[in-house]
XYZ file of C-alpha atoms in Angstrom:
301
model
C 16.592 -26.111 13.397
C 18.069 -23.811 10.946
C 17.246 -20.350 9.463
C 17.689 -21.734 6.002
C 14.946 -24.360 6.717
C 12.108 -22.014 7.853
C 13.446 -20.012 4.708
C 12.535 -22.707 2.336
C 9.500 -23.022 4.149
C 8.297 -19.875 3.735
C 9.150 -20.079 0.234
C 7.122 -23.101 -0.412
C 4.118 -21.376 1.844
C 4.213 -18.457 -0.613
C 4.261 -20.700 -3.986
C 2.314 -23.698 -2.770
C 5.020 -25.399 -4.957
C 8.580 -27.474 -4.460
C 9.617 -26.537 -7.745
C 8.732 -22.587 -8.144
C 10.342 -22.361 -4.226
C 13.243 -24.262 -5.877
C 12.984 -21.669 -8.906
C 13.014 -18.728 -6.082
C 15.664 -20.156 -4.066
C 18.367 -21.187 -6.452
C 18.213 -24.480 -5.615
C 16.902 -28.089 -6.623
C 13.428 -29.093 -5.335
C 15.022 -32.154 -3.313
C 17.081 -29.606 -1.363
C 13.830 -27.741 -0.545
C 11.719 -31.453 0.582
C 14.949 -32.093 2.495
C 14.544 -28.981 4.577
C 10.733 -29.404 4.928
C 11.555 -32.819 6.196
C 13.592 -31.731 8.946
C 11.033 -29.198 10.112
C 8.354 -31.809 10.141
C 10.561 -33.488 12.431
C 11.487 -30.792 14.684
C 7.592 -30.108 15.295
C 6.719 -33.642 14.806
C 3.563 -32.942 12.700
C 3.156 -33.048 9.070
C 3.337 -29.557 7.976
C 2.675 -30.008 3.784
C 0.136 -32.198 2.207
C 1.296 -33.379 -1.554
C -1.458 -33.893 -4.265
C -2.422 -34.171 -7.747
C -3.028 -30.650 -8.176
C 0.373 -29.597 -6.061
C 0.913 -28.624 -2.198
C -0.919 -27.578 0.601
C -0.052 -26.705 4.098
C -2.018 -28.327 6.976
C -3.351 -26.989 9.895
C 0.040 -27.284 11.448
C 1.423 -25.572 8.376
C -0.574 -22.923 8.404
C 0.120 -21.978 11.671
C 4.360 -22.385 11.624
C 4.131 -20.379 8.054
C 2.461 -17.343 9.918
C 4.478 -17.195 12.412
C 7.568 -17.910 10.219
C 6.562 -14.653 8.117
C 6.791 -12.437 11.509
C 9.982 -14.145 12.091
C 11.990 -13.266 8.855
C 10.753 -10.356 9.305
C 12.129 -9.487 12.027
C 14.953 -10.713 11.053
C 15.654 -8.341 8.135
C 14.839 -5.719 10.648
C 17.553 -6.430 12.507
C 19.971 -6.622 10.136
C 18.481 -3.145 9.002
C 19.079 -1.542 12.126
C 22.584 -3.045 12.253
C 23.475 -1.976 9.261
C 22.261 1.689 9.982
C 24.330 1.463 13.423
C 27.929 0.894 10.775
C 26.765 3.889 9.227
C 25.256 2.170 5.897
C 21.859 2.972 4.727
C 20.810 -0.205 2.708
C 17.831 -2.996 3.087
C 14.332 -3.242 2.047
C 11.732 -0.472 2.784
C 8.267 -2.079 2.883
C 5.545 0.458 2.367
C 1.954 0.461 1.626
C 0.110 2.837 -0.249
C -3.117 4.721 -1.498
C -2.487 4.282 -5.446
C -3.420 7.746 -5.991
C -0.832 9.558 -4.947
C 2.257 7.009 -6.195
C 2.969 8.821 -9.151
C 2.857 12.391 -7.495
C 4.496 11.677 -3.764
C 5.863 8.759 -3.265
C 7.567 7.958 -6.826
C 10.064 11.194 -6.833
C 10.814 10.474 -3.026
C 11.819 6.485 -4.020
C 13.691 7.365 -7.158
C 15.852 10.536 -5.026
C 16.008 8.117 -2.601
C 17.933 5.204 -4.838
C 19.942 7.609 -6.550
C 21.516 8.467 -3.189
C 21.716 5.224 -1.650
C 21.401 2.585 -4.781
C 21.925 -0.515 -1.570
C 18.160 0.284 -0.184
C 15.464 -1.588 -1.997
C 11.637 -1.241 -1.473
C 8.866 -3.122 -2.053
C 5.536 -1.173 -2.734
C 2.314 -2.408 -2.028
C -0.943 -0.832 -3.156
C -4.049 -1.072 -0.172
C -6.714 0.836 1.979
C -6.351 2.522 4.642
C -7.293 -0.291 6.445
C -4.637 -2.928 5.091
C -2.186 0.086 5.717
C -2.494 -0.276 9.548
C -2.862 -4.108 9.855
C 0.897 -4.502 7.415
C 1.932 -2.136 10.041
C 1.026 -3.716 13.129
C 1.694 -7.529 11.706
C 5.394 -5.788 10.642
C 4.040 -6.497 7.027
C 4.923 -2.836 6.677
C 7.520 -0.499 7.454
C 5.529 3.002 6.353
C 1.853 3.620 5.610
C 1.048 6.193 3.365
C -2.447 6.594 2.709
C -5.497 8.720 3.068
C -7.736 8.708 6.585
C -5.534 5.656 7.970
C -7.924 4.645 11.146
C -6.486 5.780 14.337
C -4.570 2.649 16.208
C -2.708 3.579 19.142
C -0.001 1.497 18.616
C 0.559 3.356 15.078
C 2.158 7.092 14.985
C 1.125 9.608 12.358
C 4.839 11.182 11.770
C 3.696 13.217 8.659
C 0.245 14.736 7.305
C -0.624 16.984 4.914
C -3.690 17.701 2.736
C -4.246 18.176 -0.949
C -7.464 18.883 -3.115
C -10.299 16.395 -4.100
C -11.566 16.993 -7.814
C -13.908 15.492 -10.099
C -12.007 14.112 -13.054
C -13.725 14.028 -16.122
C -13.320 13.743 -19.732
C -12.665 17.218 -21.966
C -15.661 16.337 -23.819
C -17.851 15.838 -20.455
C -20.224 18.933 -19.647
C -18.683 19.316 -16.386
C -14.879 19.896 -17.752
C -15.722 23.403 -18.718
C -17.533 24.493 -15.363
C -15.363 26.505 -12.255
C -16.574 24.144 -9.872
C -19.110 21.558 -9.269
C -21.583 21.086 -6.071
C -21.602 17.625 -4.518
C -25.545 16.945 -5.471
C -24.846 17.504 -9.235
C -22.134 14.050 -8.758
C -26.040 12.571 -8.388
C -27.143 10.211 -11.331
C -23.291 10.399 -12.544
C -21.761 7.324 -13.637
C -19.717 6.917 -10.393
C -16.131 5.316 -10.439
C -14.656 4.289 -7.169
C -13.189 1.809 -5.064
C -15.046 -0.713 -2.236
C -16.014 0.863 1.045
C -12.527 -0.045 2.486
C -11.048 3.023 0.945
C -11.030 6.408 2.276
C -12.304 8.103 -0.681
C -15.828 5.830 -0.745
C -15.779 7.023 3.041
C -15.220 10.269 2.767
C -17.774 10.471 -0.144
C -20.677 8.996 1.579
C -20.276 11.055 4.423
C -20.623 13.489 2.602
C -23.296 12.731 0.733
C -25.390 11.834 3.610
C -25.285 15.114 5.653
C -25.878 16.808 2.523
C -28.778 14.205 2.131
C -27.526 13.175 -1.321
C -27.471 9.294 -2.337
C -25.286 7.972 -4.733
C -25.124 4.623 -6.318
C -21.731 3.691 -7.855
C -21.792 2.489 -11.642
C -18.360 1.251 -11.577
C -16.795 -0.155 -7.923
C -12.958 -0.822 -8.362
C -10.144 -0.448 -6.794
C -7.938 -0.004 -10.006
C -6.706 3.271 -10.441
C -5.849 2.778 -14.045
C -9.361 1.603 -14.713
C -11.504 4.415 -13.546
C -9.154 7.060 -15.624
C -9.614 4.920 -18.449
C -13.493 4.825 -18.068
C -12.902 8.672 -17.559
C -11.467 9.322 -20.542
C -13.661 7.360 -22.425
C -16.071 9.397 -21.146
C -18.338 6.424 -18.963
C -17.636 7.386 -15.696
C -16.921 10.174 -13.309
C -14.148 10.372 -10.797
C -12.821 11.373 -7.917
C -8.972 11.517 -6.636
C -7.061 14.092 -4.534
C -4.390 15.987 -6.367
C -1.484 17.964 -5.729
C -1.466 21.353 -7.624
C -4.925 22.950 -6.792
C -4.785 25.145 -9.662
C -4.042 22.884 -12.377
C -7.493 21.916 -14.896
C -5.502 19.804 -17.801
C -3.783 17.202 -16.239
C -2.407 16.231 -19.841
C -3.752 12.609 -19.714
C -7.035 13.238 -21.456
C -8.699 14.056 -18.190
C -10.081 17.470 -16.889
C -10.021 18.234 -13.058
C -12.498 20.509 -11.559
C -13.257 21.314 -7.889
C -15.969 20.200 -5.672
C -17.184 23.409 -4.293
C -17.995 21.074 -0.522
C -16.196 21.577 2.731
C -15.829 18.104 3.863
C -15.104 16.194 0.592
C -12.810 19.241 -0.556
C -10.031 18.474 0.664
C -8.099 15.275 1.623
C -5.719 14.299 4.389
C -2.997 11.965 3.830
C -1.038 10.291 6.550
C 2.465 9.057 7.084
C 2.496 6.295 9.397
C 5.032 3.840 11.091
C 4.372 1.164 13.850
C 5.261 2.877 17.225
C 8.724 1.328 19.365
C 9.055 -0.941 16.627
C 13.008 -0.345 15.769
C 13.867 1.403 12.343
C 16.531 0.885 9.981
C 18.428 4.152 9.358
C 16.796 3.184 5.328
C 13.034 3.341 6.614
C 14.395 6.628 8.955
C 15.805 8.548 5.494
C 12.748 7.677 3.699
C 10.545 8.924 6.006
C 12.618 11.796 6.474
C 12.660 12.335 2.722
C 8.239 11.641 2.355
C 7.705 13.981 5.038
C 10.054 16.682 3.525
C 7.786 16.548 0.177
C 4.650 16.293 2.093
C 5.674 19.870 3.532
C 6.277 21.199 -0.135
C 2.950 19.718 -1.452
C -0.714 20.971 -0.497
C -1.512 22.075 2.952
C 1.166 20.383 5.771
C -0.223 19.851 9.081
């Protein structure tokens, strides 16, 4: 059995399609069944099922393309940490992150970070806290960078700083003109936020309930991009951490004023990596490079 078949098949597992894992690969969709064939009878089981409406993996399929994803992934791992052992920092970075703070933390560390070393690619993926920590323990993920991550011992907090929760709101909303606002006022507010998976729907509640305030969400989504533009609009009221704890304008038709409340004041974020699982000297720089900005932005810890 070759690497290049259980490439193919993980292609095909991905696309639930011959011809896009063709399209992906670079190569025709008879050299892709060809490979599939010899898999099926390596394992001796039929691992696709081919109908009208396209693929499917069977039981059997299911199983060999899991553990086929851990296995390519380890792969590139390897050749990660060999390259970092000749001295080259290049590969993929895989990290998952809380939307909220892509712009602010994590974009100027990625683009210093290419600039410097144009061989290292990344792929970003936007998730809870809770996604965070299973990419990292299923090797999904090389860094988690996210807000509250639950505590796993098998995943290390290497970085952690805080930064400020405010209310965003439009300019024409009567809170944008107020110094601060208590958390019972956010009561009867057209609410924008994500599902309860996300740390800032936690840390809200909480909140809210020793404070004995109830809140029931107008807008639940996970979409960054949609609750600003229901902010600015002026249907719904957010809230999302931010860097400079002084600035009001944030010059994107939103106003930013701070919740005058202990526990939903301020926000921890988390730097995270799977503990003893090797790093590539790529993953080691950017972590490195996130935890160096971390220290320059809100409160380090």
């Amino acid at each position: 059995m070759q690497l290049r078949a259980l490439r193919y098949f993980h292609e095909v597992a991905r696309c639930a399609s011959l011809r896009k894992a063709a399209e992906r690969l670079y190569v025709t969709p008879t050299a892709v069944s060809r490979q599939i064939e010899h898999l099926e009878h390596f394992f001796g089981a039929t691992l696709i099922e081919r109908g009208a409406r396209g693929i499917r993996l069977t039981a059997d399929g299911q199983c060999l393309a899991e553990q086929v994803a851990i296995t390519l992934r380890g792969m590139e791992q390897v050749r990660e940490v060999i390259s970092s052992r000749q001295s080259q920092i290049a590969g993929n970075i895989s990290i998952f992150v809380s939307e909220s703070i892509v712009s602010t933390m994590l974009a100027p560390v990625l683009a210093a970070l290419s600039r410097a070393h144009p061989k290292v690619t990344f792929n970003i993926v936007i998730a809870s806290a809770s996604a965070t920590v299973d990419a990292l323990c299923s090797g999904e993920a090389d860094l988690g960078l996210a807000f509250y991550l639950p505590e796993r011992a098998d995943v290390e907090v290497t970085a952690q700083c805080e930064l400020w929760h405010r209310v965003l709101v439009s300019a024409e909303h009567p809170f944008a003109s107020r110094d601060s606002i208590e958390l019972a006022e956010l009561q009867g507010q057209p609410l924008a936020i994500p599902d309860a998976a996300y740390g800032v729907r936690q840390a809200l509640e909480l909140a809210a309930k020793k404070r004995g305030v109830s809140f029931t969400p107008v807008f639940t989504t996970s979409s960054l991009e949609t609750q600003k533009s229901l902010a600015r609009l002026g249907s719904a009221v957010l809230i999302l951490p931010q860097i400079d704890a002084e600035a009001r304008d944030l010059s994107d038709g939103l106003i930013a004023v701070p919740i005058a409340d202990d526990d939903l004041g301020r926000v921890r974020i988390d730097l995270c990596v799977y503990r003893n699982r090797p790093q590539s000297s790529a993953s080691l720089k950017c972590q490195e490079m996130l935890a160096a900005a971390m220290r320059s932005y809100g409160l380090a810890r």
